[in-house]
Amino acid sequence: MGETGGIADFDSLRRAMAENSEEPEGPARNARAEQLLVEAEKLNIPLAVIEALGHQLKVYNYSSEKDKMFVPFARLLRLWDERPGDFDEYETHSLYWVFKWMTAGMLDQPHIPLASIEKWLGEMEHRYRLAGHSERAVRSAEFSVAGHIGDLTRAERAYRAWLAADRDRMADCHACELHGQGGWQLRNGRDAEALELWGPVLEGEYSCAHEPHTVLASSLAPLLRLGRADEARAHHLRGFRLVRPMESMRGAYADHVEFCALTGNEARGLELLAERPAYFTDTGQPRSRMDFMAVVTLLMERLTELGLGEQRVPGPAGRAWSAVELAGHARAEALELAARFDARNGTSYVGDQLRERMAQRPLVDRLPLGVRAMRTAPAGPVAPVVQAPAPEQPSLPALLAEARRLSDTLQPHALEAWAAVAEAAESAEVDTYVHAEIADHTAMGRGPEGVELFERAAELYAEAGDEGEAIAARARAAYVRALSGELDEATAAIVEPYDRILALYADDATGVRQTASVLMSRARILMRWVHERSEGAADAEQAVRELLALVGGRGGSDVRLVSRAAEGRAMLAELAEHAGDGERAGELFRQASAQFVGAELPWFAVEYEVRVAALAHEQGDMAEAERALRAALEHGGPYVEPVGRAQLHLQLAEVLGGRGAAEEAAEHALEAAHWADEAGESGTLGAWARHQLGGFLLRQGRFAEAAEVLESALADLSAETHGDGAVVQTQWWLGDCLSELGEHHAAAERRLKAAEIARHWPEQHDHATLAHLAAESLGNAGLPAEADQAYTRAGELWRAMGNVHFLVRSLRARAWLALRTEAGTEGARRLMAAAVAECETALAALADPAARERLTGELGHTHRQFGDLLARSVPEDAEDAAIQDAFEAALAEMTAAIALFAGLGEDGLHSRTGAELAAGWLEADLSRPADAAARGRAVLDAYEGADPDDDTVRARRAEARQLLEPTEA
């Protein structure tokens, strides 16, 4: 920021005010404006004071101290009334323009009486009429007053008059007008109409200092109400990025906090509050403070409803706050402010609107945003919970029947049902067989720790007289040993159960279910040998085929036997994969999946479809990989654990991205990020999903959304967990986004950070590219010296890699930068000459025709740019002879470029005609109209018979005819 003194003249004052205008909004910028007014008064120039007052008024308006703008405006108006001749045309326009700010500003201050506002509105109308301005701005201001106090009849009348009046220089910009008009539709319950009105602003057709910022914020709730959640998410990510650095936009910021409270993103809402502690206490604009405290209330009461009332939350400085405490404080503050407005207005309208806003219910349980945000509570109902009487506890027989039904049909949650049976059995008499079942199913939920319980279940089954089930339980115990790594013990333990079950089955002393269970346990144990020790494949296959021979064709409606057959087929698939026959393995996995789906047990098919996808990926069959992953997601439904769902969505996103379907890939990456957060894997799998999501959004040109997501990903990405390649790529993508958003300094920082990591890689292409991109960003950020350093480094790397094209481009870029540094024109010419020399030297050494053609084009562009540089670098105050010499030299470069492009034939046509036209204008500047016309005719001849609908052809022909005009006159 500039110094407080040292304003010696009017030009210095203007420069200081321009510099201050570029500073961030806030008290520091306001204080500087106050100092500059003092300096202006010392100059004894009336217009200097007028401009300094106008500057002060503007920075107040775009800050949290809006209440300060009335004093400088009153002084400006007094100066106008006393000496209007002291105002130039711009300051006269500005004076009338800010009348509108005064009206809105007064509405925002409840201590200003309504009568004063109405009087001011009349004053504005009177002055506008005398100055010959349309009443459009006046009616717009009247509409704001009527709408604020709740006089909806008058508001509708003013609204129609506003739209009917002619637009003139005093009318608000199109973007601001459309925002206000959409707001009126919203207030009348017409959400879709509001969004339609806002369309041109949202699509970038109209914009200004505060648009589309406020329209994006205002659109969030109506989009949610209309069920357009994807658009709401996009508007939140894009819009919040715009309002974050702007202190004056507390009202729009509040809309984003409200959005979080309405979409299950309470944790992100807390993050937003933590970013702006001053918003709790800034008093310069009571109306936006009231809106902010209303949404704070909404968020805190939502947290309290979720059982998190005692959670520590960000709040006004000076003390610690819990959610329930802040809810009470914010509600009281908001209602007190509303009461002051209503007392001023003589209505209850503001308070009614406020209470309605604070009473809103969530519109969706949770809308995943892509950025990291942990759940504040488990998913719950979005409607108020009505306390219902506790249902009567089912009887033990009923619990037992349900548990057996779930087990027999292999349904999810069977183990939970058996846990309920076990709990009920603690206080009831049950027979030995039930105790055996309880022990058996409890053991199934214990994993490697279930051996002893399986053994106990076997004893109880035997005691109850079911020898077959006892043997099956011991076989399960043996398999659990294998899972624990005790392969030798497991193999020994399965021998007796296997022999005994076959003997019993031969004697019809047990059923096929128990026999199949033992054969399955044995097959599983032998498969562990294959997986862990890479041996025994033949024994395992024999065991699997024995199982299949037993259950093959016997399944029918017995889903347990169908399940055994499907799993056996999957085991054969694993053996085929182990043997290197991926094609056979994929086919068998597909068959296993189909059997499970056919038995209405689709959740068991998920694992096998994932295996199919992996095999297809290895074989390069991405269509099959995509089919299998989609099937896995469809079959898994709600039964797949969150981390599994995250992985499936992420794998599908990567496959879709690989075939260019960026939009759908982004949807799956978003789901992956959401489920990773749900699984507590935000910092690992979630970060990778966000990395991918950001890339897919970037591909779609959704730069603001991508930037938010990528910044969120970088908070968790690490070289140790995700690899330095992922970190570099994320920084690179973020730099690309920031560059597209015009945030060039920040883009340069990201690209330089990525380049620093890539500097240590053996292959240096990425390092060179990032250095080159960083240089481009530094140049665009107005840092030519730093940009030159980065281009120099990139050039060294390109030279070391033998990449002449990019070496030449770095030299050309440095040449243009030199015009803005101490190197000046001479330095620029030397660098461009060096670029020509590098091209010519490399071209002389090339033999490959295609490579020569590409480099010839590069040399042509270098000569063309050299010519442009020579023509543009002539000082405005140069002597005529110097100008002529520069233009002659530029013409020589253009002529060289034309010859080179001509040698490329059709491929160089547009480049040749572009250089020809540039040469023609140089001929005209050198007072050689006939030569200029000849250049124009050459272009027209070049496009003889060309497509007349081609934009380039049409533009070049039109420009060529302009060159012919002086000779045809």
JSON list of C-alpha atoms in Angstrom, two decimals, residues 70 99 117 152 159 205 219-220 265 453 467 481 526 567 571 589 662 702 740 765 783 817 823 874 876 944:
[
{"chain": "A", "resi": 70, "resn": "PHE", "atom": "CA", "xyz": [-23.23, 9.16, 4.06]},
{"chain": "A", "resi": 99, "resn": "PHE", "atom": "CA", "xyz": [-27.62, 8.46, -5.28]},
{"chain": "A", "resi": 117, "resn": "ILE", "atom": "CA", "xyz": [-35.65, 7.65, 3.26]},
{"chain": "A", "resi": 152, "resn": "LEU", "atom": "CA", "xyz": [-45.94, -5.58, -1.76]},
{"chain": "A", "resi": 159, "resn": "TYR", "atom": "CA", "xyz": [-41.36, -3.02, -10.24]},
{"chain": "A", "resi": 205, "resn": "GLU", "atom": "CA", "xyz": [-23.32, -12.78, -20.42]},
{"chain": "A", "resi": 219, "resn": "SER", "atom": "CA", "xyz": [-29.70, -19.18, -6.52]},
{"chain": "A", "resi": 220, "resn": "LEU", "atom": "CA", "xyz": [-28.70, -21.83, -3.97]},
{"chain": "A", "resi": 265, "resn": "ASN", "atom": "CA", "xyz": [-22.89, -29.98, 5.25]},
{"chain": "A", "resi": 453, "resn": "LEU", "atom": "CA", "xyz": [-16.75, -70.89, 19.36]},
{"chain": "A", "resi": 467, "resn": "GLU", "atom": "CA", "xyz": [-23.76, -85.08, 13.70]},
{"chain": "A", "resi": 481, "resn": "ARG", "atom": "CA", "xyz": [-7.27, -71.46, 11.24]},
{"chain": "A", "resi": 526, "resn": "LEU", "atom": "CA", "xyz": [-6.61, -75.70, -0.22]},
{"chain": "A", "resi": 567, "resn": "GLU", "atom": "CA", "xyz": [-18.34, -69.76, -5.18]},
{"chain": "A", "resi": 571, "resn": "MET", "atom": "CA", "xyz": [-12.50, -70.62, -7.20]},
{"chain": "A", "resi": 589, "resn": "PHE", "atom": "CA", "xyz": [-16.01, -64.97, -12.68]},
{"chain": "A", "resi": 662, "resn": "ALA", "atom": "CA", "xyz": [-15.42, -36.41, -18.13]},
{"chain": "A", "resi": 702, "resn": "ARG", "atom": "CA", "xyz": [-15.60, -25.77, -14.71]},
{"chain": "A", "resi": 740, "resn": "GLU", "atom": "CA", "xyz": [-8.21, -19.51, -16.47]},
{"chain": "A", "resi": 765, "resn": "HIS", "atom": "CA", "xyz": [9.93, -32.78, -19.39]},
{"chain": "A", "resi": 783, "resn": "LEU", "atom": "CA", "xyz": [6.05, -9.58, -12.81]},
{"chain": "A", "resi": 817, "resn": "LEU", "atom": "CA", "xyz": [8.98, -9.45, -21.64]},
{"chain": "A", "resi": 823, "resn": "ALA", "atom": "CA", "xyz": [16.60, -4.94, -21.06]},
{"chain": "A", "resi": 874, "resn": "VAL", "atom": "CA", "xyz": [9.11, 1.97, -31.58]},
{"chain": "A", "resi": 876, "resn": "GLU", "atom": "CA", "xyz": [5.78, 7.14, -29.66]},
{"chain": "A", "resi": 944, "resn": "GLU", "atom": "CA", "xyz": [-9.83, -18.26, -54.18]}
]
